[in-house]
PDB file of C-alpha atoms in Angstrom:
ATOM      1  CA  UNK A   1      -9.006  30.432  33.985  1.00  0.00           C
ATOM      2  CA  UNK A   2      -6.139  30.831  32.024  1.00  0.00           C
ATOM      3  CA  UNK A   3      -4.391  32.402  35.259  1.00  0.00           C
ATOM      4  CA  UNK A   4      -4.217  28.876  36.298  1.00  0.00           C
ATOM      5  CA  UNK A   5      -0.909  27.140  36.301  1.00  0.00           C
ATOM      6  CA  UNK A   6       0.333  30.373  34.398  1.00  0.00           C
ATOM      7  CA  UNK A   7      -1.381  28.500  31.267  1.00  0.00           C
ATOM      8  CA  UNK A   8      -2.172  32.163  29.627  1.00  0.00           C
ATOM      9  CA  UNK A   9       0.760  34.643  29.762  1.00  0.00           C
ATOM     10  CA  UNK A  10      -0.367  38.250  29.035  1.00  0.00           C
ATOM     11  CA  UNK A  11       0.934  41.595  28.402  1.00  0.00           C
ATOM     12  CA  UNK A  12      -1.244  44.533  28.729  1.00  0.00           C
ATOM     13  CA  UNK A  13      -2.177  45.749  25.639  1.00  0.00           C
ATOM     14  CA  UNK A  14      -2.864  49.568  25.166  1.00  0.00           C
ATOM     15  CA  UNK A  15      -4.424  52.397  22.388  1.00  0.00           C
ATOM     16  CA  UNK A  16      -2.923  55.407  20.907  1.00  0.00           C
ATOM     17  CA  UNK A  17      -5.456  58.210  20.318  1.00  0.00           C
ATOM     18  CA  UNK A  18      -5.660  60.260  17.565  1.00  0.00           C
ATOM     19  CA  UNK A  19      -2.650  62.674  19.063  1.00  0.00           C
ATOM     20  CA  UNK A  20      -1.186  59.296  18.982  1.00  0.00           C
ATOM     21  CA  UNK A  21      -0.484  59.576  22.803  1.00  0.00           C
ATOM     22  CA  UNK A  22      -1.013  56.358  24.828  1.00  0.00           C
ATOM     23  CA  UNK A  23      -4.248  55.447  26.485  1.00  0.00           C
ATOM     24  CA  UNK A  24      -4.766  53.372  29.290  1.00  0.00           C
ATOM     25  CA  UNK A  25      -7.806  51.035  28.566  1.00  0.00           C
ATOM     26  CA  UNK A  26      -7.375  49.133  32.004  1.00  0.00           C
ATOM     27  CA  UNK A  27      -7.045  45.302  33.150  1.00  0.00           C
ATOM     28  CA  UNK A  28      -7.121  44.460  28.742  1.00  0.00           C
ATOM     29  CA  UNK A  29      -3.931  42.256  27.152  1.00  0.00           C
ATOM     30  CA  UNK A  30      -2.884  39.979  24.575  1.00  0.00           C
ATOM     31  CA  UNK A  31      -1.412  36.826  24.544  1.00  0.00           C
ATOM     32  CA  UNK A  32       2.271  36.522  25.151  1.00  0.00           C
ATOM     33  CA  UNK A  33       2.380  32.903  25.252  1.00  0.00           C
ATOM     34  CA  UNK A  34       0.457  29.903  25.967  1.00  0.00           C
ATOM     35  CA  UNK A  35       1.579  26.796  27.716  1.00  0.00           C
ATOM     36  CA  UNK A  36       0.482  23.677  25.716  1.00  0.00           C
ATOM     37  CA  UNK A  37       2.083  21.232  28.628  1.00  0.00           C
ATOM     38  CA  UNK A  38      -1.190  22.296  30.737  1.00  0.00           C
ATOM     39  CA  UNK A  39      -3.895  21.514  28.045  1.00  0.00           C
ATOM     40  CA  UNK A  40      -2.118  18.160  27.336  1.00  0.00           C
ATOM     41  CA  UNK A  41      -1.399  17.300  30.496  1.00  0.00           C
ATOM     42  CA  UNK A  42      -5.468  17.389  31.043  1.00  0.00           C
ATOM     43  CA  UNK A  43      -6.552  16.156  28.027  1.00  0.00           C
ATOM     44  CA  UNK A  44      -4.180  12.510  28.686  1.00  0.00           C
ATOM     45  CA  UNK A  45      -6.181  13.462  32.198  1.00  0.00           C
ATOM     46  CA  UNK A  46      -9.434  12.971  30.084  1.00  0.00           C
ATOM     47  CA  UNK A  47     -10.204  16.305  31.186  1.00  0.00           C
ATOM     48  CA  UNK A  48     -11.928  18.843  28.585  1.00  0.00           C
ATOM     49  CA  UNK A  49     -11.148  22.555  29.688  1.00  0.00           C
ATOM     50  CA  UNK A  50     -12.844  25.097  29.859  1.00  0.00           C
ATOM     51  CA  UNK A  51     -10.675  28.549  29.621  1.00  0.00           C
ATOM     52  CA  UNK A  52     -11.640  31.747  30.882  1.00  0.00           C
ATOM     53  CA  UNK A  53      -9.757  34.425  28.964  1.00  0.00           C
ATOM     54  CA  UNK A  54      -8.049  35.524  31.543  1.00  0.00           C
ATOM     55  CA  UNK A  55      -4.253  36.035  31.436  1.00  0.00           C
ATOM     56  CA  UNK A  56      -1.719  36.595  33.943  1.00  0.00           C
ATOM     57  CA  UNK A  57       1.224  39.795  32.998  1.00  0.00           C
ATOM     58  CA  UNK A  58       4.986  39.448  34.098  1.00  0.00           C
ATOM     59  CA  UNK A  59       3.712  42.241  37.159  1.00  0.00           C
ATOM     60  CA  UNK A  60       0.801  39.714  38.415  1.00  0.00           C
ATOM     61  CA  UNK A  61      -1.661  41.348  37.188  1.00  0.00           C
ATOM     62  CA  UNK A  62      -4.918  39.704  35.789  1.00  0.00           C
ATOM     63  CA  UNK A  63      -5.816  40.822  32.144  1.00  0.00           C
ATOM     64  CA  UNK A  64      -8.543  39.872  30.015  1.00  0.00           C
ATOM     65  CA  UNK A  65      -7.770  38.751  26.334  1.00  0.00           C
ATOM     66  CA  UNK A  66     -10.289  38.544  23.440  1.00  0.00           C
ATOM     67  CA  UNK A  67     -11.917  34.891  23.769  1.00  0.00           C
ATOM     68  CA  UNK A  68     -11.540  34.447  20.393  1.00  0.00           C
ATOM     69  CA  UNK A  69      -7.657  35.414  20.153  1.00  0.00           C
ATOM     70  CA  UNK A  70      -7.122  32.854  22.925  1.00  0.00           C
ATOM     71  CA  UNK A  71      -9.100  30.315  21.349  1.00  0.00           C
ATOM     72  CA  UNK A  72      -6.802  30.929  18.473  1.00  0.00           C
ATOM     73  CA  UNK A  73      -3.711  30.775  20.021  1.00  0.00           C
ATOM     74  CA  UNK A  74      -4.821  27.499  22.287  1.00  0.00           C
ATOM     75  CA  UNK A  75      -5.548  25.736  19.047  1.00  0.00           C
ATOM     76  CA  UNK A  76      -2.209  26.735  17.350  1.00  0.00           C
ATOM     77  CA  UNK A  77       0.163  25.803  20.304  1.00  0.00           C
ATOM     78  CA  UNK A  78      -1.793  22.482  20.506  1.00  0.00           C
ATOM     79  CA  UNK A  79      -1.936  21.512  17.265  1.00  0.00           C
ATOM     80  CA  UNK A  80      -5.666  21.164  16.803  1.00  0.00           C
ATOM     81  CA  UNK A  81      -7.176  19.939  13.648  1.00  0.00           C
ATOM     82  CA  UNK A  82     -10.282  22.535  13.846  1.00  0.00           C
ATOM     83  CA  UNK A  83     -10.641  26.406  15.817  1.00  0.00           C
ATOM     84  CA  UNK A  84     -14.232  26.814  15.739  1.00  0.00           C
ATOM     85  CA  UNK A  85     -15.123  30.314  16.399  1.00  0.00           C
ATOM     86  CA  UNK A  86     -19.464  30.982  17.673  1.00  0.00           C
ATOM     87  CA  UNK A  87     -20.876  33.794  16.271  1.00  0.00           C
ATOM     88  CA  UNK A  88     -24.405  35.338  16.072  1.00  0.00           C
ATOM     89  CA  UNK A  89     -24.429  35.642  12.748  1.00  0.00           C
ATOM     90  CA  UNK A  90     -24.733  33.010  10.402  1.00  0.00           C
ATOM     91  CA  UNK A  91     -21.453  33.120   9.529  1.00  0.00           C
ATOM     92  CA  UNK A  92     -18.948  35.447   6.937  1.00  0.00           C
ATOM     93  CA  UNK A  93     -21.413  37.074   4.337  1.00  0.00           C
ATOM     94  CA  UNK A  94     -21.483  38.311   1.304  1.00  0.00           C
ATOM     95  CA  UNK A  95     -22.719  41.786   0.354  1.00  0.00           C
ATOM     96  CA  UNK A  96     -26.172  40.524  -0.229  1.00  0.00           C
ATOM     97  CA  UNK A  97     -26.526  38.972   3.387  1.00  0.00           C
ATOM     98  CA  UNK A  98     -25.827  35.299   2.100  1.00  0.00           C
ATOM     99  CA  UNK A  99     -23.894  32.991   3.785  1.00  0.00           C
ATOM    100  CA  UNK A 100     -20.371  32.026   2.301  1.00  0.00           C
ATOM    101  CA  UNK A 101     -19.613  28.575   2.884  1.00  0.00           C
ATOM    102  CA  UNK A 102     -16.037  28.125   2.112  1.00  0.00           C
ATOM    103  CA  UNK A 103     -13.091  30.637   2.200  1.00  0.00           C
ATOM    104  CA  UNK A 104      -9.743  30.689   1.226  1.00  0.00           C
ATOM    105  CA  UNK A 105      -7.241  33.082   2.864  1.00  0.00           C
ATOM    106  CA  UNK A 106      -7.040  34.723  -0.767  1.00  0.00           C
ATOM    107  CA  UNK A 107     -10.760  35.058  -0.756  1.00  0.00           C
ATOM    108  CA  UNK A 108     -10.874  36.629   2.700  1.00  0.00           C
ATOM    109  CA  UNK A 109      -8.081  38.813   2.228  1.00  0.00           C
ATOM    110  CA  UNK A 110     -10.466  40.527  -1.509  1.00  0.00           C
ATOM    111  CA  UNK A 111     -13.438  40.546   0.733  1.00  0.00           C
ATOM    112  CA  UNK A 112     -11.431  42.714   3.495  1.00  0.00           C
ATOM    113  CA  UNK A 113     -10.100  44.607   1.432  1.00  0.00           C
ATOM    114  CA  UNK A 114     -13.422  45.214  -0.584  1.00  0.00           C
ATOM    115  CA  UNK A 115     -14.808  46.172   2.511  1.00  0.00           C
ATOM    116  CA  UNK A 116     -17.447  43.130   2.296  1.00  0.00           C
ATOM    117  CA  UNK A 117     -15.577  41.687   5.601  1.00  0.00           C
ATOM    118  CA  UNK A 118     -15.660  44.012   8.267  1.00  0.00           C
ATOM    119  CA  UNK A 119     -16.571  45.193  11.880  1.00  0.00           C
ATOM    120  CA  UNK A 120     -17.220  42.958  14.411  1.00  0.00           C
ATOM    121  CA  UNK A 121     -16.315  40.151  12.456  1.00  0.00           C
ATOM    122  CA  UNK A 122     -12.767  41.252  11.572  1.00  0.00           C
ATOM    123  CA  UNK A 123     -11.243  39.997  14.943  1.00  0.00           C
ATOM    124  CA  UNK A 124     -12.772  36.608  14.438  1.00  0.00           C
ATOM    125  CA  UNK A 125     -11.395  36.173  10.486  1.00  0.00           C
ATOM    126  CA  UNK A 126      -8.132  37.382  12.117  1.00  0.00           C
ATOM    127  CA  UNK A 127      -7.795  35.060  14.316  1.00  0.00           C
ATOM    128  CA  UNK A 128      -9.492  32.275  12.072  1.00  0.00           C
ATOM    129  CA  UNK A 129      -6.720  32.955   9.942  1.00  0.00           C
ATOM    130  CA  UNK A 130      -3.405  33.259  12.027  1.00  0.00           C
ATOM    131  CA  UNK A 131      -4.869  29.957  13.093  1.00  0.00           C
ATOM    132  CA  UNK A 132      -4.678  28.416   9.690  1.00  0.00           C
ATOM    133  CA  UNK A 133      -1.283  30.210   8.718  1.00  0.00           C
ATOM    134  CA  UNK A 134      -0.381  28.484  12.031  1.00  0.00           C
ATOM    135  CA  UNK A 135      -0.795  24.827  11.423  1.00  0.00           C
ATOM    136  CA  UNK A 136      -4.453  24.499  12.695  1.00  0.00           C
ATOM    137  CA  UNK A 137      -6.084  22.669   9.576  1.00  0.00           C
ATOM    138  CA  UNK A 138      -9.289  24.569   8.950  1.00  0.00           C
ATOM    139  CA  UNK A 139     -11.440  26.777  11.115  1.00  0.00           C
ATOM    140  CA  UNK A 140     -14.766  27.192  11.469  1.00  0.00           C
ATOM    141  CA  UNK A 141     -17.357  30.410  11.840  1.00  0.00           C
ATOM    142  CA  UNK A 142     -20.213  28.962  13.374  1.00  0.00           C
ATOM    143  CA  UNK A 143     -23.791  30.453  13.893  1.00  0.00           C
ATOM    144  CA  UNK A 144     -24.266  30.117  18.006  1.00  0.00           C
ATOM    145  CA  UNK A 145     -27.826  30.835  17.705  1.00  0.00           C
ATOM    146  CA  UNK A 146     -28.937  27.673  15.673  1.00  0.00           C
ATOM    147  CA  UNK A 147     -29.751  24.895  18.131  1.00  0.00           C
ATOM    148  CA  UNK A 148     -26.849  21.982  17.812  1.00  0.00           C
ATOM    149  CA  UNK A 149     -25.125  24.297  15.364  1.00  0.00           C
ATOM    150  CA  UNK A 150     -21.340  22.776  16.872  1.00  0.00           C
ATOM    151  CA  UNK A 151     -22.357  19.244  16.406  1.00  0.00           C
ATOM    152  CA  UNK A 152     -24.290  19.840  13.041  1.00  0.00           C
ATOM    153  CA  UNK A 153     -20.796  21.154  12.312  1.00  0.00           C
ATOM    154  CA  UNK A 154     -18.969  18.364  13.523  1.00  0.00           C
ATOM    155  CA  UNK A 155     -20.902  15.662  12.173  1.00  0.00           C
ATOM    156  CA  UNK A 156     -22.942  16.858   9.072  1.00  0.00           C
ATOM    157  CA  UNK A 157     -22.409  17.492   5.584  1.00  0.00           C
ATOM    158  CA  UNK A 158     -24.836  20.272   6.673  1.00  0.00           C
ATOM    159  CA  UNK A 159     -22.408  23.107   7.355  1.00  0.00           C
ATOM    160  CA  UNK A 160     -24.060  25.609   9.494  1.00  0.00           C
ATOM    161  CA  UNK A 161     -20.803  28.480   9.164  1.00  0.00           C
ATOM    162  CA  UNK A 162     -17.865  29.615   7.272  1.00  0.00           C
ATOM    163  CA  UNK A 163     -15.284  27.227   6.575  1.00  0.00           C
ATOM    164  CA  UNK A 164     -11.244  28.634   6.383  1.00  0.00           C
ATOM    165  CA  UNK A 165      -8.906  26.276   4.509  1.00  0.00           C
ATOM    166  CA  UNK A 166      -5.271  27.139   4.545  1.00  0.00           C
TER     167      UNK A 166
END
């Protein structure tokens, strides 16, 4: 997990209500920092890892994070050349259900704002595009559900997702 080795630092993360008073929401957090030493140090390893979004807080404390966020923030610290996000959906759509393709950070930020972006999928464009803002090249929205959909991503012109180019 990302306990190990203190590779996932975390602070808890907590909710104001609508009397804007704080609200405890438990064992949640955010990132606070990532240590790229650890991934490296197992990828020259030949290791792949596997995180569990699971962070450890300055009191000791286990907290989980968002998968996605940390997925985000591993890529960024590491320098990847992809973050590729699954989803089941078949990626960022437009207002008539169809799948878009290719998306600027311009084009994401109209279709926010339009409200054509939004729900469930908002954490995943956010953290799609901190990733790109962030040196990570492109990242990818990817439909979990279709069968080989991460190496039809990888290795096709067929595109089976939403592609984010800084």
């Amino acid at each position: 997990s990302g306990k190990d080795a203190g590779l996932i630092r975390a602070r808890r993360m907590t909710l104001r209500d609508a009397a804007d008073d704080v609200v405890d929401i438990g064992q949640v957090g955010e990132v606070a920092h990532i240590d790229p030493g650890i991934v490296t140090l197992l990828d020259q390893a030949d290791f792949i890892p596997v995180i569990a979004p699971i962070g450890v807080g300055e009191d000791g404390c286990a907290y989980n994070i968002n998968a996605d966020l940390v997925a985000g923030k591993v890529a960024e610290v590491i320098g990847a050349e992809k973050l590729m996000l699954l989803t089941n959906t078949a990626g960022v759509l437009d207002r008539d259900g169809r799948l878009l393709t290719g998306l600027s950070p311009e084009q994401v930020a109209r279709l926010i704002d339009d409200g054509t972006i939004h729900g469930g999928m908002l954490p995943k464009i956010a953290c799609a595009l901190s990733a790109v803002r962030n040196g990570v090249r492109a990242s990818h929205i990817v439909d979990g559900r279709v069968e080989h959909a991460v190496l039809l991503e990888l290795f096709t012109d067929a595109g089976v997702g939403t592609l984010i180019r800084g």
